[in-house]
XYZ file of N, CA and C in Angstrom:
738
model
N 13.150 13.219 -25.806
C 11.856 12.920 -26.403
C 10.749 13.177 -25.386
N 9.630 13.745 -25.798
C 8.516 13.956 -24.875
C 7.895 12.625 -24.506
N 7.361 12.497 -23.277
C 6.726 11.252 -22.879
C 5.492 10.968 -23.715
N 5.224 9.672 -23.963
C 4.059 9.274 -24.739
C 2.845 9.209 -23.818
N 1.826 9.956 -24.153
C 0.603 9.969 -23.346
C -0.576 9.831 -24.299
N -1.404 8.868 -24.036
C -2.558 8.660 -24.892
C -3.751 9.417 -24.330
N -4.132 10.480 -24.981
C -5.354 11.226 -24.670
C -5.916 11.670 -26.012
N -6.981 11.039 -26.467
C -7.512 11.341 -27.791
C -9.029 11.282 -27.768
N -9.640 12.165 -28.563
C -11.089 12.111 -28.704
C -11.433 11.038 -29.724
N -12.047 9.962 -29.254
C -12.375 8.817 -30.118
C -13.639 8.164 -29.580
N -14.809 8.718 -29.897
C -16.067 8.233 -29.290
C -16.337 6.758 -29.530
N -16.231 6.294 -30.770
C -16.570 4.898 -31.058
C -15.583 3.914 -30.433
N -14.258 4.120 -30.594
C -13.328 3.206 -29.910
C -13.487 3.224 -28.389
N -13.780 4.407 -27.828
C -13.925 4.481 -26.380
C -15.128 3.678 -25.907
N -16.243 3.776 -26.620
C -17.436 3.001 -26.263
C -17.164 1.509 -26.389
N -16.452 1.123 -27.456
C -16.122 -0.287 -27.652
C -15.216 -0.805 -26.544
N -14.233 -0.001 -26.168
C -13.327 -0.395 -25.082
C -14.091 -0.533 -23.779
N -14.962 0.425 -23.489
C -15.734 0.396 -22.242
C -16.652 -0.824 -22.199
N -17.344 -1.104 -23.308
C -18.268 -2.235 -23.343
C -17.529 -3.562 -23.225
N -16.416 -3.696 -23.940
C -15.648 -4.940 -23.888
C -15.107 -5.195 -22.492
N -14.562 -4.146 -21.889
C -14.037 -4.273 -20.532
C -15.133 -4.673 -19.551
N -16.305 -4.038 -19.671
C -17.415 -4.335 -18.768
C -17.897 -5.777 -18.917
N -18.013 -6.248 -20.150
C -18.482 -7.612 -20.388
C -17.479 -8.640 -19.866
N -16.197 -8.355 -20.008
C -15.174 -9.248 -19.467
C -15.263 -9.317 -17.941
N -15.482 -8.173 -17.314
C -15.615 -8.143 -15.857
C -16.845 -8.912 -15.400
N -17.945 -8.782 -16.127
C -19.165 -9.506 -15.767
C -18.985 -11.011 -15.958
N -18.252 -11.413 -16.987
C -17.974 -12.836 -17.190
C -17.165 -13.396 -16.021
N -16.115 -12.676 -15.638
C -15.312 -13.115 -14.502
C -16.122 -13.180 -13.220
N -16.993 -12.197 -13.021
C -17.844 -12.189 -11.832
C -18.784 -13.384 -11.821
N -19.350 -13.706 -12.984
C -20.275 -14.831 -13.079
C -19.581 -16.143 -12.747
N -18.381 -16.334 -13.267
C -17.648 -17.575 -13.003
C -17.321 -17.699 -11.521
N -16.820 -16.616 -10.918
C -16.450 -16.675 -9.505
C -17.668 -16.835 -8.603
N -18.817 -16.292 -9.020
C -20.024 -16.391 -8.199
C -20.657 -17.777 -8.290
N -20.617 -18.387 -9.471
C -21.291 -19.673 -9.662
C -20.404 -20.859 -9.329
N -19.093 -20.708 -9.510
C -18.205 -21.855 -9.329
C -17.038 -21.551 -8.392
N -17.276 -20.904 -7.243
C -16.165 -20.706 -6.313
C -15.752 -22.041 -5.715
N -14.449 -22.221 -5.519
C -13.961 -23.512 -5.066
C -13.230 -23.392 -3.735
N -13.274 -24.470 -2.970
C -12.464 -24.601 -1.770
C -12.850 -23.653 -0.650
N -11.864 -23.414 0.227
C -12.090 -22.611 1.417
C -12.194 -21.128 1.103
N -11.861 -20.743 -0.119
C -11.876 -19.320 -0.481
C -13.219 -18.888 -1.059
N -14.248 -19.704 -0.891
C -15.549 -19.392 -1.469
C -16.037 -18.001 -1.051
N -16.023 -17.709 0.244
C -16.501 -16.404 0.728
C -15.661 -15.275 0.162
N -14.355 -15.486 0.103
C -13.460 -14.446 -0.403
C -13.756 -14.122 -1.876
N -13.930 -15.176 -2.679
C -14.148 -14.976 -4.105
C -15.530 -14.420 -4.415
N -16.502 -14.651 -3.539
C -17.823 -14.060 -3.753
C -17.760 -12.533 -3.626
N -16.946 -12.038 -2.699
C -16.762 -10.584 -2.578
C -16.042 -10.032 -3.802
N -15.045 -10.775 -4.289
C -14.348 -10.363 -5.508
C -15.328 -10.323 -6.685
N -16.197 -11.334 -6.768
C -17.205 -11.365 -7.832
C -18.127 -10.156 -7.741
N -18.501 -9.780 -6.525
C -19.357 -8.610 -6.341
C -18.661 -7.336 -6.810
N -17.365 -7.221 -6.518
C -16.615 -6.060 -6.977
C -16.519 -5.997 -8.489
N -16.261 -7.148 -9.122
C -16.184 -7.190 -10.580
C -17.539 -6.876 -11.214
N -18.610 -7.407 -10.623
C -19.950 -7.144 -11.156
C -20.288 -5.660 -11.063
N -19.888 -5.015 -9.967
C -20.140 -3.582 -9.812
C -19.441 -2.780 -10.896
N -18.175 -3.130 -11.167
C -17.446 -2.431 -12.228
C -18.076 -2.680 -13.592
N -18.486 -3.928 -13.839
C -19.085 -4.248 -15.128
C -20.399 -3.535 -15.351
N -21.272 -3.577 -14.350
C -22.563 -2.906 -14.469
C -22.381 -1.395 -14.587
N -21.489 -0.850 -13.764
C -21.221 0.590 -13.837
C -20.686 0.999 -15.192
N -19.801 0.170 -15.778
C -19.266 0.488 -17.097
C -20.335 0.490 -18.169
N -21.258 -0.476 -18.104
C -22.329 -0.523 -19.099
C -23.309 0.635 -18.930
N -23.655 0.944 -17.676
C -24.648 1.999 -17.423
C -24.077 3.381 -17.734
N -22.926 3.709 -17.125
C -22.378 5.049 -17.267
C -21.525 5.217 -18.528
N -20.905 4.124 -18.972
C -20.039 4.228 -20.142
C -20.728 4.019 -21.467
N -21.921 3.369 -21.463
C -22.600 3.078 -22.720
C -24.030 3.619 -22.774
N -24.827 3.376 -21.737
C -26.224 3.818 -21.766
C -26.369 5.308 -21.470
N -25.643 5.783 -20.480
C -25.759 7.188 -20.077
C -25.469 8.144 -21.234
N -24.375 7.958 -22.008
C -24.121 8.882 -23.128
C -25.219 8.876 -24.187
N -26.007 7.789 -24.255
C -27.107 7.763 -25.217
C -28.253 8.682 -24.795
N -28.391 8.875 -23.474
C -29.486 9.706 -22.965
C -29.115 11.184 -22.962
N -27.844 11.490 -22.694
C -27.407 12.875 -22.534
C -26.325 13.171 -23.562
N -26.527 14.191 -24.376
C -25.581 14.519 -25.430
C -24.284 15.090 -24.853
N -24.416 16.011 -23.886
C -23.246 16.646 -23.286
C -23.245 16.366 -21.786
N -22.263 15.624 -21.321
C -22.167 15.245 -19.911
C -21.141 16.144 -19.225
N -21.532 16.744 -18.125
C -20.627 17.600 -17.364
C -19.472 16.760 -16.827
N -18.226 17.235 -16.967
C -17.078 16.461 -16.468
C -17.195 16.101 -14.985
N -17.763 17.006 -14.170
C -17.902 16.703 -12.747
C -18.866 15.540 -12.530
N -19.937 15.490 -13.327
C -20.889 14.387 -13.187
C -20.249 13.055 -13.549
N -19.516 13.011 -14.658
C -18.894 11.761 -15.087
C -17.778 11.341 -14.130
N -17.059 12.314 -13.566
C -16.001 11.985 -12.607
C -16.584 11.425 -11.314
N -17.692 11.984 -10.867
C -18.351 11.436 -9.676
C -18.905 10.042 -9.955
N -19.419 9.829 -11.170
C -19.926 8.502 -11.522
C -18.820 7.468 -11.448
N -17.647 7.804 -11.976
C -16.528 6.860 -11.927
C -16.072 6.620 -10.496
N -16.110 7.653 -9.663
C -15.725 7.475 -8.263
C -16.686 6.540 -7.532
N -17.976 6.656 -7.842
C -18.960 5.768 -7.220
C -18.702 4.322 -7.627
N -18.488 4.100 -8.922
C -18.273 2.736 -9.423
C -16.979 2.160 -8.883
N -15.875 2.886 -9.048
C -14.578 2.360 -8.622
C -14.468 2.293 -7.107
N -15.079 3.266 -6.423
C -15.035 3.238 -4.967
C -15.800 2.065 -4.387
N -17.012 1.825 -4.913
C -17.819 0.701 -4.430
C -17.128 -0.625 -4.711
N -16.613 -0.789 -5.914
C -15.946 -2.048 -6.255
C -14.680 -2.245 -5.429
N -13.936 -1.169 -5.183
C -12.709 -1.288 -4.393
C -13.022 -1.691 -2.952
N -14.103 -1.160 -2.399
C -14.503 -1.543 -1.047
C -14.852 -3.029 -0.989
N -15.593 -3.513 -1.984
C -15.972 -4.922 -2.016
C -14.741 -5.818 -2.153
N -13.800 -5.424 -2.999
C -12.562 -6.194 -3.142
C -11.780 -6.217 -1.838
N -11.716 -5.077 -1.173
C -10.975 -5.002 0.082
C -11.624 -5.840 1.174
N -12.951 -5.817 1.244
C -13.655 -6.614 2.257
C -13.390 -8.106 2.051
N -13.311 -8.522 0.786
C -13.093 -9.931 0.510
C -11.660 -10.385 0.658
N -10.693 -9.492 0.408
C -9.297 -9.917 0.347
C -8.457 -9.507 1.546
N -8.794 -8.409 2.211
C -7.951 -7.929 3.304
C -8.048 -8.763 4.590
N -9.245 -9.148 5.038
C -9.317 -9.892 6.307
C -8.657 -11.270 6.193
N -8.156 -11.744 7.334
C -7.592 -13.091 7.362
C -8.655 -14.120 7.007
N -9.886 -13.844 7.456
C -11.018 -14.696 7.098
C -12.142 -13.804 6.593
N -12.496 -13.973 5.338
C -13.491 -13.093 4.720
C -14.872 -13.333 5.314
N -15.643 -12.272 5.546
C -17.015 -12.443 6.036
C -17.903 -13.073 4.975
N -19.009 -13.615 5.400
C -19.951 -14.228 4.471
C -20.727 -13.144 3.727
N -20.850 -13.307 2.437
C -21.645 -12.372 1.633
C -23.100 -12.837 1.681
N -23.819 -12.363 2.666
C -25.202 -12.779 2.873
C -26.145 -12.029 1.945
N -27.380 -12.494 1.900
C -28.387 -11.815 1.083
C -28.600 -10.388 1.570
N -28.545 -10.195 2.884
C -28.704 -8.844 3.441
C -27.569 -7.934 2.976
N -26.345 -8.485 2.923
C -25.202 -7.689 2.469
C -25.351 -7.325 0.991
N -25.858 -8.257 0.197
C -26.068 -7.984 -1.224
C -27.081 -6.862 -1.404
N -28.177 -6.923 -0.641
C -29.199 -5.873 -0.720
C -28.607 -4.527 -0.318
N -27.773 -4.525 0.729
C -27.159 -3.283 1.193
C -26.229 -2.707 0.124
N -25.451 -3.579 -0.528
C -24.530 -3.122 -1.568
C -25.300 -2.553 -2.755
N -26.309 -3.292 -3.200
C -27.111 -2.829 -4.342
C -27.806 -1.516 -4.014
N -28.380 -1.432 -2.813
C -29.059 -0.203 -2.402
C -28.113 0.973 -2.302
N -26.938 0.745 -1.700
C -25.966 1.826 -1.571
C -25.431 2.288 -2.910
N -25.158 1.325 -3.793
C -24.659 1.670 -5.122
C -25.715 2.425 -5.921
N -26.969 1.949 -5.853
C -28.045 2.621 -6.568
C -28.306 4.023 -6.044
N -28.304 4.178 -4.702
C -28.547 5.493 -4.114
C -27.423 6.470 -4.461
N -26.181 5.995 -4.393
C -25.045 6.862 -4.720
C -25.089 7.283 -6.187
N -25.443 6.345 -7.058
C -25.539 6.671 -8.481
C -26.644 7.692 -8.733
N -27.776 7.526 -8.047
C -28.893 8.461 -8.213
C -28.506 9.865 -7.749
N -27.769 9.948 -6.649
C -27.323 11.254 -6.145
C -26.409 11.929 -7.162
N -25.492 11.131 -7.742
C -24.576 11.687 -8.742
C -25.349 12.223 -9.940
N -26.330 11.453 -10.406
C -27.078 11.852 -11.591
C -27.958 13.083 -11.332
N -28.522 13.146 -10.122
C -29.519 14.184 -9.852
C -28.954 15.431 -9.180
N -27.875 15.288 -8.409
C -27.453 16.421 -7.579
C -25.953 16.646 -7.586
N -25.265 16.293 -8.677
C -23.806 16.459 -8.695
C -23.394 17.922 -8.568
N -24.265 18.858 -9.019
C -23.929 20.278 -8.953
C -23.843 20.782 -7.519
N -24.474 20.062 -6.590
C -24.425 20.457 -5.182
C -23.240 19.836 -4.450
N -22.543 18.930 -5.106
C -21.384 18.281 -4.500
C -20.134 19.126 -4.734
N -19.069 18.898 -3.957
C -17.834 19.665 -4.165
C -17.318 19.524 -5.600
N -16.784 20.602 -6.135
C -16.277 20.610 -7.509
C -14.998 19.794 -7.608
N -14.959 18.892 -8.589
C -13.774 18.063 -8.808
C -12.845 18.667 -9.852
N -13.411 19.393 -10.809
C -12.605 20.046 -11.831
C -13.312 21.309 -12.302
N -12.518 22.302 -12.649
C -13.078 23.539 -13.206
C -13.182 23.459 -14.720
N -12.710 22.359 -15.308
C -12.810 22.157 -16.756
C -14.261 21.904 -17.132
N -14.726 22.526 -18.171
C -16.099 22.365 -18.627
C -16.206 21.540 -19.914
N -15.094 21.305 -20.575
C -15.100 20.513 -21.805
C -13.875 19.604 -21.818
N -14.096 18.291 -21.708
C -12.982 17.358 -21.769
C -12.366 17.339 -23.167
N -13.175 17.615 -24.198
C -12.662 17.644 -25.557
C -11.629 18.764 -25.719
N -11.938 19.937 -25.164
C -10.995 21.053 -25.234
C -9.744 20.759 -24.409
N -9.933 20.108 -23.264
C -8.784 19.750 -22.424
C -7.894 18.736 -23.129
N -8.497 17.800 -23.861
C -7.709 16.810 -24.597
C -6.894 17.475 -25.699
N -7.469 18.485 -26.327
C -6.764 19.193 -27.403
C -5.549 19.953 -26.877
N -5.560 20.293 -25.579
C -4.447 21.040 -24.987
C -3.240 20.164 -24.710
N -3.430 18.836 -24.684
C -2.337 17.868 -24.478
C -1.559 18.152 -23.197
N -2.273 18.371 -22.099
C -1.612 18.632 -20.818
C -1.755 17.417 -19.907
N -0.697 17.131 -19.141
C -0.701 16.017 -18.203
C 0.028 16.441 -16.934
N -0.605 16.423 -15.755
C -2.013 16.047 -15.589
C -2.951 17.128 -16.116
N -4.211 16.766 -16.228
C -5.193 17.717 -16.735
C -5.293 18.917 -15.800
N -5.359 20.107 -16.376
C -5.472 21.300 -15.554
C -6.874 21.388 -14.952
N -6.987 22.177 -13.882
C -8.292 22.438 -13.290
C -8.750 21.424 -12.278
N -7.924 20.440 -11.940
C -8.313 19.441 -10.947
C -8.164 20.025 -9.544
N -9.175 19.795 -8.711
C -9.201 20.386 -7.378
C -8.659 19.411 -6.329
N -8.489 19.945 -5.125
C -8.031 19.097 -4.011
C -9.047 18.002 -3.703
N -10.332 18.275 -3.919
C -11.367 17.259 -3.716
C -11.133 16.070 -4.655
N -10.769 16.368 -5.885
C -10.517 15.283 -6.835
C -9.367 14.404 -6.362
N -8.245 15.028 -6.013
C -7.074 14.247 -5.608
C -7.362 13.425 -4.356
N -8.109 14.011 -3.429
C -8.417 13.299 -2.179
C -9.324 12.097 -2.432
N -10.383 12.301 -3.225
C -11.341 11.217 -3.470
C -10.764 10.156 -4.401
N -9.972 10.557 -5.390
C -9.388 9.596 -6.330
C -8.407 8.660 -5.633
N -7.805 9.139 -4.542
C -6.829 8.304 -3.827
C -7.489 7.142 -3.095
N -8.790 7.261 -2.790
C -9.459 6.216 -1.991
C -9.559 4.891 -2.733
N -10.200 4.824 -3.921
C -10.273 3.530 -4.605
C -8.910 2.994 -5.013
N -7.978 3.890 -5.373
C -6.652 3.431 -5.777
C -5.913 2.785 -4.604
N -5.997 3.399 -3.426
C -5.350 2.841 -2.239
C -5.960 1.500 -1.862
N -7.285 1.408 -1.909
C -7.960 0.149 -1.575
C -7.614 -0.950 -2.583
N -7.509 -0.588 -3.868
C -7.166 -1.574 -4.886
C -5.750 -2.100 -4.690
N -4.808 -1.214 -4.380
C -3.434 -1.640 -4.121
C -3.382 -2.542 -2.899
N -4.126 -2.171 -1.857
C -4.174 -3.001 -0.654
C -4.779 -4.367 -0.954
N -5.827 -4.390 -1.800
C -6.462 -5.659 -2.169
C -5.499 -6.530 -2.970
N -4.712 -5.930 -3.864
C -3.737 -6.693 -4.637
C -2.678 -7.307 -3.727
N -2.187 -6.513 -2.763
C -1.191 -7.029 -1.820
C -1.779 -8.149 -0.972
N -3.037 -7.973 -0.557
C -3.685 -9.005 0.260
C -3.883 -10.289 -0.539
N -4.260 -10.163 -1.815
C -4.442 -11.352 -2.658
C -3.135 -12.108 -2.809
N -2.030 -11.375 -2.833
C -0.720 -12.008 -2.971
C -0.399 -12.880 -1.760
N -0.846 -12.437 -0.569
C -0.525 -13.167 0.654
C -1.634 -14.106 1.108
N -2.867 -13.872 0.648
C -3.993 -14.698 1.090
C -4.295 -15.850 0.146
N -3.700 -15.836 -1.054
C -4.053 -16.833 -2.059
C -3.572 -18.232 -1.765
N -2.461 -18.361 -1.014
C -1.911 -19.669 -0.646
C -1.675 -20.551 -1.867
N -1.230 -19.935 -2.971
C -0.866 -20.698 -4.148
C -2.027 -21.238 -4.961
N -3.252 -20.779 -4.696
C -4.400 -21.279 -5.458
C -4.401 -20.685 -6.867
N -5.192 -21.316 -7.754
C -5.155 -20.953 -9.175
C -5.517 -19.495 -9.402
N -6.447 -18.956 -8.630
C -6.921 -17.600 -8.877
C -5.921 -16.533 -8.444
N -4.948 -16.896 -7.612
C -4.071 -15.889 -7.022
C -3.271 -15.121 -8.067
N -2.626 -15.838 -8.986
C -1.714 -15.175 -9.917
C -2.447 -14.216 -10.844
N -3.557 -14.675 -11.443
C -4.223 -13.783 -12.391
C -4.935 -12.637 -11.691
N -5.438 -12.871 -10.485
C -6.139 -11.795 -9.785
C -5.172 -10.712 -9.329
N -4.013 -11.110 -8.827
C -3.018 -10.114 -8.408
C -2.592 -9.267 -9.604
N -2.289 -9.925 -10.726
C -1.880 -9.183 -11.927
C -2.991 -8.258 -12.411
N -4.238 -8.741 -12.360
C -5.369 -7.922 -12.809
C -5.545 -6.697 -11.920
N -5.410 -6.869 -10.612
C -5.580 -5.746 -9.697
C -4.461 -4.724 -9.844
N -3.259 -5.179 -10.194
C -2.171 -4.232 -10.464
C -2.513 -3.375 -11.689
N -3.059 -4.013 -12.721
C -3.490 -3.256 -13.914
C -4.609 -2.276 -13.557
N -5.536 -2.709 -12.704
C -6.636 -1.828 -12.300
C -6.110 -0.627 -11.530
N -5.160 -0.857 -10.620
C -4.574 0.254 -9.870
C -3.851 1.214 -10.809
N -3.148 0.660 -11.816
C -2.495 1.522 -12.799
C -3.497 2.341 -13.583
N -4.620 1.732 -13.929
C -5.681 2.456 -14.628
C -6.216 3.596 -13.777
N -6.398 3.332 -12.490
C -6.917 4.367 -11.594
C -5.915 5.501 -11.408
N -4.618 5.160 -11.409
C -3.594 6.201 -11.316
C -3.628 7.090 -12.562
N -3.674 6.473 -13.734
C -3.759 7.249 -14.971
C -5.063 8.061 -15.004
N -6.150 7.444 -14.495
C -7.426 8.142 -14.458
C -7.420 9.330 -13.518
N -6.604 9.264 -12.476
C -6.493 10.405 -11.562
C -5.757 11.569 -12.224
N -4.745 11.249 -13.047
C -3.976 12.298 -13.723
C -4.762 12.926 -14.867
N -5.547 12.076 -15.559
C -6.373 12.590 -16.661
C -7.708 11.855 -16.634
N -8.672 12.369 -15.867
C -9.945 11.656 -15.650
C -10.884 11.725 -16.856
N -10.734 10.787 -17.776
C -11.630 10.738 -18.931
C -13.028 10.305 -18.514
N -13.120 9.403 -17.503
C -14.352 9.168 -16.752
C -15.624 9.078 -17.578
N -15.822 7.980 -18.302
C -17.064 7.740 -19.033
C -17.396 8.877 -19.993
N -16.418 9.259 -20.795
C -16.621 10.339 -21.765
C -16.280 9.810 -23.157
N -16.180 10.713 -24.127
C -15.794 10.317 -25.484
C -14.278 10.326 -25.663
N -13.548 10.606 -24.597
C -12.094 10.683 -24.660
C -11.490 9.323 -24.334
N -10.638 8.839 -25.207
C -9.930 7.576 -24.989
C -8.552 7.877 -24.424
N -8.242 7.299 -23.268
C -6.957 7.554 -22.619
C -6.265 6.243 -22.286
N -5.039 6.364 -21.797
C -4.287 5.190 -21.368
C -4.998 4.478 -20.223
N -5.757 5.210 -19.418
C -6.512 4.583 -18.337
C -7.547 3.604 -18.887
N -8.193 3.972 -19.985
C -9.180 3.079 -20.605
C -8.524 1.804 -21.125
N -7.354 1.930 -21.729
C -6.672 0.760 -22.269
C -6.169 -0.153 -21.148
N -5.709 0.438 -20.056
C -5.298 -0.375 -18.912
C -6.500 -1.095 -18.299
N -7.637 -0.411 -18.290
C -8.847 -1.053 -17.766
C -9.314 -2.171 -18.702
N -9.103 -1.994 -20.003
C -9.415 -3.062 -20.955
C -8.503 -4.265 -20.726
N -7.216 -4.001 -20.482
C -6.285 -5.086 -20.184
C -6.680 -5.800 -18.892
N -7.132 -5.036 -17.916
C -7.637 -5.621 -16.665
C -8.820 -6.536 -16.942
N -9.773 -6.060 -17.754
C -10.938 -6.868 -18.074
C -10.569 -8.131 -18.836
N -9.626 -8.006 -19.777
C -9.198 -9.172 -20.546
C -8.554 -10.213 -19.638
N -7.745 -9.753 -18.685
C -7.094 -10.690 -17.759
C -8.115 -11.352 -16.842
N -9.135 -10.603 -16.443
C -10.214 -11.191 -15.640
C -10.934 -12.279 -16.431
N -11.191 -12.021 -17.717
C -11.851 -13.024 -18.562
C -10.980 -14.271 -18.701
N -9.681 -14.073 -18.900
C -8.764 -15.212 -18.975
C -8.764 -15.979 -17.656
N -8.784 -15.243 -16.541
C -8.846 -15.895 -15.244
C -10.114 -16.710 -15.068
N -11.234 -16.171 -15.558
C -12.495 -16.917 -15.490
C -12.426 -18.213 -16.288
N -11.792 -18.146 -17.463
C -11.633 -19.349 -18.292
C -10.747 -20.372 -17.580
N -9.681 -19.892 -16.935
C -8.793 -20.798 -16.200
C -9.525 -21.456 -15.034
N -10.379 -20.679 -14.353
C -11.147 -21.260 -13.244
C -12.086 -22.347 -13.747
N -12.733 -22.100 -14.883
C -13.622 -23.115 -15.468
C -12.832 -24.355 -15.876
N -11.644 -24.157 -16.385
C -10.816 -25.300 -16.799
C -10.389 -26.119 -15.581
N -10.023 -25.444 -14.508
C -9.650 -26.163 -13.281
C -10.821 -26.972 -12.750
N -12.006 -26.363 -12.799
C -13.205 -27.070 -12.329
C -13.487 -28.280 -13.206
N -13.339 -28.128 -14.522
C -13.573 -29.250 -15.430
C -12.575 -30.376 -15.186
N -11.312 -30.028 -14.943
C -10.293 -31.047 -14.668
C -10.590 -31.801 -13.383
N -11.050 -31.066 -12.356
C -11.371 -31.713 -11.092
C -12.540 -32.690 -11.240
N -13.551 -32.275 -11.987
C -14.701 -33.145 -12.178
C -14.347 -34.342 -13.051
N -13.462 -34.134 -14.032
C -13.039 -35.247 -14.879
C -12.254 -36.287 -14.092
N -11.487 -35.825 -13.109
C -10.691 -36.756 -12.310
C -11.564 -37.609 -11.390
N -12.793 -37.122 -11.110
C -13.693 -37.875 -10.243
C -14.467 -38.941 -11.008
N -14.475 -38.852 -12.321
C -15.231 -39.825 -13.128
C -14.457 -41.121 -13.324
């Protein structure tokens, strides 16, 4: 039997998946930013920053951007996804890899926002001057060919796609050893494994904020759903702790 691979042109479901995933990530980020508990406060603030970056990037590039531009060049959308996933992976790694996470100061927040905004602006304005990631000019035509991995991917694509995936895997491993049995450890490790799987599928077939729905999008939706569940669990733990003090 041929392997099952989900690559389909489905504009409305893809937008819905992208928006739902982004909102779930923003919810998780909000909970971790407002109600971090215990000695892991600094660590979870970096995780919240990474989740917020993914959520904002998903809403901007996955929902608003297609409304402004009818036809998006595959190289532009692939660079946009690299900026979002790369920035978020760096933030996750900074928070989870060190034995003691650095403080997320106001200056660091400004630097992250500025760097993310500048990188996004470069992608939007000058992607044609950047190294080519794929020679494919139509993701719709590539989806109709049912090829895996997608043809036309360059060495630049494989090299750059490996960066966020490697950092995400490292962050998941670090969360497994740095969590010390706290409530957030189990759901965050599982969520990061799903995110790494999404990035792997995205490297093989980079749908990257397009009208194409792939297995990478569904894995990212599962990641977002698990983050939302984790946020609810964190709120429940906080409520139980406060109830015990009354």
